[in-house]
């Protein structure tokens, strides 16, 4: 019983760590431009070499593309996080089932011992 409780606590800690890590990665990814220096250099190069009638078009296009990329990345992380939560819920269900099986086994053993006495 103690081992099951420890296992449940361990699984819960893992999920909390995953949640914290997912939030940090998403925030860092959006806020920290140092994570994508190559992209920023390419964007600067493109905006310098492209010739258009309006100078604002390339600069407007770049942030929109970045926003779209962040949205796609956030959605894929959201799906992965949902999968991890479901996996955690499944582990908890299995632990509860094992706990119930163990307690019913102990009850049956106790009843057998009482009837023998």
Short mmCIF file of N, CA and C in Angstrom, two decimals:
data_model
loop_
_atom_site.label_atom_id
_atom_site.label_comp_id
_atom_site.label_asym_id
_atom_site.label_seq_id
_atom_site.Cartn_x
_atom_site.Cartn_y
_atom_site.Cartn_z
N UNK A 1 0.82 -1.19 0.00
CA UNK A 1 0.00 0.00 0.00
C UNK A 1 0.88 1.26 0.00
N UNK A 2 1.91 1.24 0.84
CA UNK A 2 2.83 2.37 0.90
C UNK A 2 3.54 2.57 -0.43
N UNK A 3 3.92 1.46 -1.07
CA UNK A 3 4.60 1.56 -2.37
C UNK A 3 3.67 2.18 -3.42
N UNK A 4 2.39 1.81 -3.38
CA UNK A 4 1.44 2.38 -4.33
C UNK A 4 1.29 3.88 -4.11
N UNK A 5 1.24 4.29 -2.85
CA UNK A 5 1.12 5.71 -2.55
C UNK A 5 2.37 6.47 -3.00
N UNK A 6 3.53 5.86 -2.80
CA UNK A 6 4.78 6.49 -3.23
C UNK A 6 4.82 6.60 -4.75
N UNK A 7 4.36 5.57 -5.42
CA UNK A 7 4.33 5.57 -6.89
C UNK A 7 3.39 6.66 -7.41
N UNK A 8 2.23 6.80 -6.76
CA UNK A 8 1.28 7.83 -7.16
C UNK A 8 1.89 9.21 -6.96
N UNK A 9 2.54 9.41 -5.83
CA UNK A 9 3.19 10.69 -5.56
C UNK A 9 4.28 10.97 -6.59
N UNK A 10 5.03 9.94 -6.94
CA UNK A 10 6.10 10.08 -7.93
C UNK A 10 5.52 10.48 -9.29
N UNK A 11 4.43 9.83 -9.70
CA UNK A 11 3.78 10.16 -10.98
C UNK A 11 3.26 11.60 -10.96
N UNK A 12 2.69 12.00 -9.83
CA UNK A 12 2.17 13.36 -9.71
C UNK A 12 3.31 14.37 -9.83
N UNK A 13 4.44 14.09 -9.22
CA UNK A 13 5.60 14.99 -9.32
C UNK A 13 6.07 15.10 -10.76
N UNK A 14 6.02 13.99 -11.49
CA UNK A 14 6.44 14.00 -12.90
C UNK A 14 5.52 14.90 -13.71
N UNK A 15 4.21 14.78 -13.48
CA UNK A 15 3.26 15.60 -14.23
C UNK A 15 3.46 17.08 -13.90
N UNK A 16 3.66 17.39 -12.63
CA UNK A 16 3.90 18.78 -12.24
C UNK A 16 5.17 19.31 -12.91
N UNK A 17 6.21 18.48 -12.94
CA UNK A 17 7.46 18.89 -13.59
C UNK A 17 7.25 19.12 -15.08
N UNK A 18 6.45 18.26 -15.72
CA UNK A 18 6.17 18.40 -17.15
C UNK A 18 5.39 19.69 -17.40
N UNK A 19 4.41 19.97 -16.54
CA UNK A 19 3.62 21.20 -16.69
C UNK A 19 4.53 22.42 -16.57
N UNK A 20 5.36 22.42 -15.54
CA UNK A 20 6.26 23.56 -15.33
C UNK A 20 7.22 23.72 -16.50
N UNK A 21 7.76 22.60 -16.98
CA UNK A 21 8.70 22.65 -18.11
C UNK A 21 8.00 23.15 -19.37
N UNK A 22 6.78 22.67 -19.61
CA UNK A 22 6.05 23.09 -20.81
C UNK A 22 5.77 24.59 -20.77
N UNK A 23 5.36 25.10 -19.62
CA UNK A 23 5.11 26.53 -19.51
C UNK A 23 6.39 27.32 -19.75
N UNK A 24 7.49 26.88 -19.18
CA UNK A 24 8.76 27.60 -19.32
C UNK A 24 9.22 27.59 -20.77
N UNK A 25 9.11 26.45 -21.42
CA UNK A 25 9.56 26.34 -22.80
C UNK A 25 8.74 27.25 -23.70
N UNK A 26 7.43 27.25 -23.51
CA UNK A 26 6.58 28.09 -24.36
C UNK A 26 6.89 29.56 -24.12
N UNK A 27 7.01 29.96 -22.86
CA UNK A 27 7.31 31.35 -22.56
C UNK A 27 8.68 31.73 -23.10
N UNK A 28 9.68 30.89 -22.87
CA UNK A 28 11.03 31.17 -23.36
C UNK A 28 11.04 31.25 -24.88
N UNK A 29 10.33 30.35 -25.53
CA UNK A 29 10.33 30.29 -26.98
C UNK A 29 9.74 31.57 -27.56
N UNK A 30 8.69 32.07 -26.97
CA UNK A 30 8.03 33.26 -27.49
C UNK A 30 8.81 34.52 -27.12
N UNK A 31 9.30 34.57 -25.90
CA UNK A 31 9.91 35.80 -25.41
C UNK A 31 11.39 35.94 -25.73
N UNK A 32 12.08 34.86 -25.92
CA UNK A 32 13.53 34.92 -26.04
C UNK A 32 13.94 34.73 -27.50
N UNK A 33 14.34 35.81 -28.14
CA UNK A 33 14.73 35.74 -29.55
C UNK A 33 16.07 35.06 -29.73
N UNK A 34 16.82 34.90 -28.64
CA UNK A 34 18.12 34.23 -28.74
C UNK A 34 17.97 32.77 -29.13
N UNK A 35 16.78 32.20 -28.95
CA UNK A 35 16.58 30.79 -29.30
C UNK A 35 16.58 30.58 -30.81
N UNK A 36 16.30 31.64 -31.58
CA UNK A 36 16.21 31.51 -33.04
C UNK A 36 17.07 32.57 -33.73
N UNK A 37 18.36 32.64 -33.42
CA UNK A 37 19.18 33.69 -34.04
C UNK A 37 19.31 33.51 -35.55
N UNK A 38 19.35 32.29 -36.04
CA UNK A 38 19.49 32.06 -37.48
C UNK A 38 18.27 32.59 -38.22
N UNK A 39 17.10 32.40 -37.64
CA UNK A 39 15.88 32.88 -38.27
C UNK A 39 15.89 34.40 -38.34
N UNK A 40 16.30 35.04 -37.27
CA UNK A 40 16.33 36.50 -37.26
C UNK A 40 17.31 37.03 -38.30
N UNK A 41 18.46 36.40 -38.46
CA UNK A 41 19.43 36.84 -39.46
C UNK A 41 18.88 36.65 -40.87
N UNK A 42 18.20 35.53 -41.11
CA UNK A 42 17.59 35.30 -42.42
C UNK A 42 16.52 36.35 -42.71
N UNK A 43 15.73 36.67 -41.70
CA UNK A 43 14.67 37.66 -41.88
C UNK A 43 15.23 39.02 -42.22
N UNK A 44 16.30 39.39 -41.52
CA UNK A 44 16.94 40.68 -41.80
C UNK A 44 17.48 40.69 -43.22
N UNK A 45 18.12 39.59 -43.61
CA UNK A 45 18.68 39.50 -44.96
C UNK A 45 17.57 39.61 -46.00
N UNK A 46 16.46 38.92 -45.78
CA UNK A 46 15.34 38.97 -46.73
C UNK A 46 14.81 40.39 -46.86
N UNK A 47 14.60 41.04 -45.73
CA UNK A 47 14.01 42.38 -45.80
C UNK A 47 14.96 43.37 -46.47
N UNK A 48 16.26 43.15 -46.39
CA UNK A 48 17.22 44.04 -47.05
C UNK A 48 17.27 43.78 -48.55
N UNK A 49 17.08 42.52 -48.96
CA UNK A 49 17.24 42.19 -50.38
C UNK A 49 15.95 42.29 -51.16
N UNK A 50 14.81 42.20 -50.50
CA UNK A 50 13.54 42.27 -51.22
C UNK A 50 13.25 43.72 -51.60
N UNK A 51 12.78 43.88 -52.82
CA UNK A 51 12.39 45.22 -53.25
C UNK A 51 10.90 45.19 -53.51
N UNK A 52 10.18 46.00 -52.76
CA UNK A 52 8.73 46.09 -52.94
C UNK A 52 8.35 47.55 -52.97
N UNK A 53 7.11 47.81 -53.36
CA UNK A 53 6.62 49.19 -53.41
C UNK A 53 6.52 49.80 -52.01
N UNK A 54 6.09 48.97 -51.05
CA UNK A 54 5.99 49.47 -49.68
C UNK A 54 7.06 48.81 -48.84
N UNK A 55 7.78 49.60 -48.10
CA UNK A 55 8.85 49.05 -47.28
C UNK A 55 8.31 48.31 -46.07
N UNK A 56 7.09 48.55 -45.67
CA UNK A 56 6.53 47.91 -44.48
C UNK A 56 6.08 46.47 -44.74
N UNK A 57 5.85 46.08 -45.95
CA UNK A 57 5.33 44.74 -46.25
C UNK A 57 6.24 43.63 -45.73
N UNK A 58 7.56 43.64 -45.98
CA UNK A 58 8.39 42.57 -45.45
C UNK A 58 8.40 42.54 -43.92
N UNK A 59 8.42 43.72 -43.29
CA UNK A 59 8.46 43.74 -41.82
C UNK A 59 7.14 43.26 -41.24
N UNK A 60 6.03 43.52 -41.90
CA UNK A 60 4.74 43.01 -41.44
C UNK A 60 4.64 41.51 -41.68
N UNK A 61 5.20 41.06 -42.76
CA UNK A 61 5.14 39.64 -43.11
C UNK A 61 5.94 38.80 -42.12
N UNK A 62 7.10 39.25 -41.73
CA UNK A 62 7.94 38.50 -40.82
C UNK A 62 7.27 38.25 -39.47
N UNK A 63 6.73 39.26 -38.79
CA UNK A 63 6.07 38.99 -37.51
C UNK A 63 4.87 38.07 -37.66
N UNK A 64 4.14 38.20 -38.74
CA UNK A 64 2.99 37.32 -38.95
C UNK A 64 3.43 35.87 -39.12
N UNK A 65 4.52 35.68 -39.84
CA UNK A 65 5.04 34.32 -40.02
C UNK A 65 5.53 33.76 -38.69
N UNK A 66 6.18 34.60 -37.91
CA UNK A 66 6.67 34.15 -36.59
C UNK A 66 5.50 33.81 -35.67
N UNK A 67 4.47 34.65 -35.69
CA UNK A 67 3.29 34.37 -34.86
C UNK A 67 2.67 33.05 -35.27
N UNK A 68 2.54 32.82 -36.56
CA UNK A 68 1.96 31.57 -37.05
C UNK A 68 2.81 30.38 -36.59
N UNK A 69 4.12 30.51 -36.70
CA UNK A 69 5.02 29.43 -36.27
C UNK A 69 4.85 29.16 -34.77
N UNK A 70 4.75 30.23 -33.98
CA UNK A 70 4.55 30.06 -32.54
C UNK A 70 3.22 29.38 -32.25
N UNK A 71 2.19 29.73 -33.01
CA UNK A 71 0.88 29.12 -32.80
C UNK A 71 0.91 27.63 -33.13
N UNK A 72 1.58 27.28 -34.22
CA UNK A 72 1.70 25.87 -34.60
C UNK A 72 2.48 25.10 -33.54
N UNK A 73 3.58 25.68 -33.08
CA UNK A 73 4.39 25.03 -32.04
C UNK A 73 3.60 24.89 -30.74
N UNK A 74 2.86 25.92 -30.37
CA UNK A 74 2.05 25.86 -29.15
C UNK A 74 0.99 24.78 -29.26
N UNK A 75 0.38 24.66 -30.42
CA UNK A 75 -0.65 23.63 -30.62
C UNK A 75 -0.06 22.24 -30.52
N UNK A 76 1.12 22.03 -31.11
CA UNK A 76 1.73 20.69 -31.02
C UNK A 76 2.13 20.38 -29.58
N UNK A 77 2.59 21.37 -28.85
CA UNK A 77 2.94 21.15 -27.44
C UNK A 77 1.69 20.90 -26.61
N UNK A 78 0.62 21.58 -26.96
CA UNK A 78 -0.66 21.37 -26.26
C UNK A 78 -1.14 19.93 -26.46
N UNK A 79 -1.02 19.43 -27.67
CA UNK A 79 -1.42 18.04 -27.96
C UNK A 79 -0.54 17.07 -27.19
N UNK A 80 0.76 17.32 -27.18
CA UNK A 80 1.69 16.46 -26.44
C UNK A 80 1.38 16.50 -24.95
N UNK A 81 1.08 17.67 -24.43
CA UNK A 81 0.75 17.81 -23.02
C UNK A 81 -0.53 17.05 -22.69
N UNK A 82 -1.53 17.13 -23.55
CA UNK A 82 -2.78 16.39 -23.34
C UNK A 82 -2.51 14.89 -23.33
N UNK A 83 -1.61 14.44 -24.21
CA UNK A 83 -1.25 13.02 -24.24
C UNK A 83 -0.59 12.61 -22.92
N UNK A 84 0.30 13.45 -22.42
CA UNK A 84 0.97 13.14 -21.15
C UNK A 84 -0.02 13.13 -19.98
N UNK A 85 -0.98 14.05 -20.00
CA UNK A 85 -2.00 14.06 -18.94
C UNK A 85 -2.84 12.79 -18.99
N UNK A 86 -3.20 12.36 -20.19
CA UNK A 86 -3.99 11.13 -20.32
C UNK A 86 -3.17 9.93 -19.86
N UNK A 87 -1.90 9.91 -20.20
CA UNK A 87 -1.02 8.83 -19.76
C UNK A 87 -0.94 8.81 -18.22
N UNK A 88 -0.85 9.97 -17.62
CA UNK A 88 -0.82 10.06 -16.15
C UNK A 88 -2.13 9.55 -15.56
N UNK A 89 -3.25 9.96 -16.14
CA UNK A 89 -4.55 9.50 -15.65
C UNK A 89 -4.66 7.98 -15.76
N UNK A 90 -4.13 7.42 -16.83
CA UNK A 90 -4.16 5.97 -17.00
C UNK A 90 -3.32 5.29 -15.92
N UNK A 91 -2.17 5.83 -15.60
CA UNK A 91 -1.32 5.27 -14.53
C UNK A 91 -2.07 5.32 -13.20
N UNK A 92 -2.74 6.43 -12.93
CA UNK A 92 -3.50 6.57 -11.69
C UNK A 92 -4.63 5.54 -11.64
N UNK A 93 -5.32 5.35 -12.77
CA UNK A 93 -6.39 4.33 -12.81
C UNK A 93 -5.83 2.94 -12.53
N UNK A 94 -4.68 2.63 -13.13
CA UNK A 94 -4.06 1.33 -12.90
C UNK A 94 -3.65 1.16 -11.44
N UNK A 95 -3.12 2.22 -10.84
CA UNK A 95 -2.73 2.15 -9.43
C UNK A 95 -3.95 1.94 -8.53
N UNK A 96 -5.04 2.64 -8.83
CA UNK A 96 -6.26 2.46 -8.05
C UNK A 96 -6.79 1.04 -8.19
N UNK A 97 -6.73 0.51 -9.42
CA UNK A 97 -7.19 -0.86 -9.65
C UNK A 97 -6.32 -1.84 -8.87
N UNK A 98 -5.01 -1.62 -8.89
CA UNK A 98 -4.11 -2.49 -8.13
C UNK A 98 -4.39 -2.38 -6.63
N UNK A 99 -4.66 -1.18 -6.18
CA UNK A 99 -4.97 -0.93 -4.77
C UNK A 99 -6.25 -1.66 -4.38
N UNK A 100 -7.27 -1.57 -5.23
CA UNK A 100 -8.54 -2.26 -4.95
C UNK A 100 -8.34 -3.77 -4.94
N UNK A 101 -7.57 -4.27 -5.89
CA UNK A 101 -7.30 -5.71 -5.94
C UNK A 101 -6.56 -6.15 -4.69
N UNK A 102 -5.58 -5.35 -4.28
CA UNK A 102 -4.80 -5.67 -3.09
C UNK A 102 -5.67 -5.65 -1.84
N UNK A 103 -6.53 -4.63 -1.72
CA UNK A 103 -7.38 -4.54 -0.52
C UNK A 103 -8.42 -5.65 -0.51
N UNK A 104 -8.96 -6.03 -1.66
CA UNK A 104 -9.93 -7.13 -1.68
C UNK A 104 -9.24 -8.45 -1.38
N UNK A 105 -7.99 -8.59 -1.79
CA UNK A 105 -7.22 -9.80 -1.48
C UNK A 105 -6.97 -9.88 0.02
N UNK A 106 -6.60 -8.75 0.63
CA UNK A 106 -6.38 -8.73 2.08
C UNK A 106 -7.68 -9.02 2.83
N UNK A 107 -8.80 -8.49 2.34
CA UNK A 107 -10.09 -8.74 2.97
C UNK A 107 -10.44 -10.21 2.90
N UNK A 108 -10.24 -10.82 1.73
CA UNK A 108 -10.53 -12.25 1.57
C UNK A 108 -9.64 -13.09 2.47
N UNK A 109 -8.38 -12.73 2.58
CA UNK A 109 -7.45 -13.44 3.45
C UNK A 109 -7.87 -13.30 4.91
N UNK A 110 -8.27 -12.09 5.30
CA UNK A 110 -8.73 -11.85 6.68
C UNK A 110 -9.97 -12.67 6.98
N UNK A 111 -10.90 -12.71 6.06
CA UNK A 111 -12.13 -13.48 6.26
C UNK A 111 -11.82 -14.97 6.36
N UNK A 112 -10.88 -15.44 5.58
CA UNK A 112 -10.49 -16.86 5.63
C UNK A 112 -9.86 -17.17 6.99
N UNK A 113 -9.05 -16.27 7.49
CA UNK A 113 -8.42 -16.46 8.79
C UNK A 113 -9.45 -16.44 9.91
N UNK A 114 -10.46 -15.57 9.81
CA UNK A 114 -11.51 -15.48 10.82
C UNK A 114 -12.33 -16.76 10.82
N UNK A 115 -12.65 -17.27 9.66
CA UNK A 115 -13.47 -18.48 9.59
C UNK A 115 -12.72 -19.71 10.09
N UNK A 116 -11.41 -19.72 9.96
CA UNK A 116 -10.60 -20.84 10.46
C UNK A 116 -10.52 -20.81 11.99
N UNK A 117 -10.57 -19.63 12.56
CA UNK A 117 -10.43 -19.51 14.02
C UNK A 117 -11.70 -19.86 14.68
#
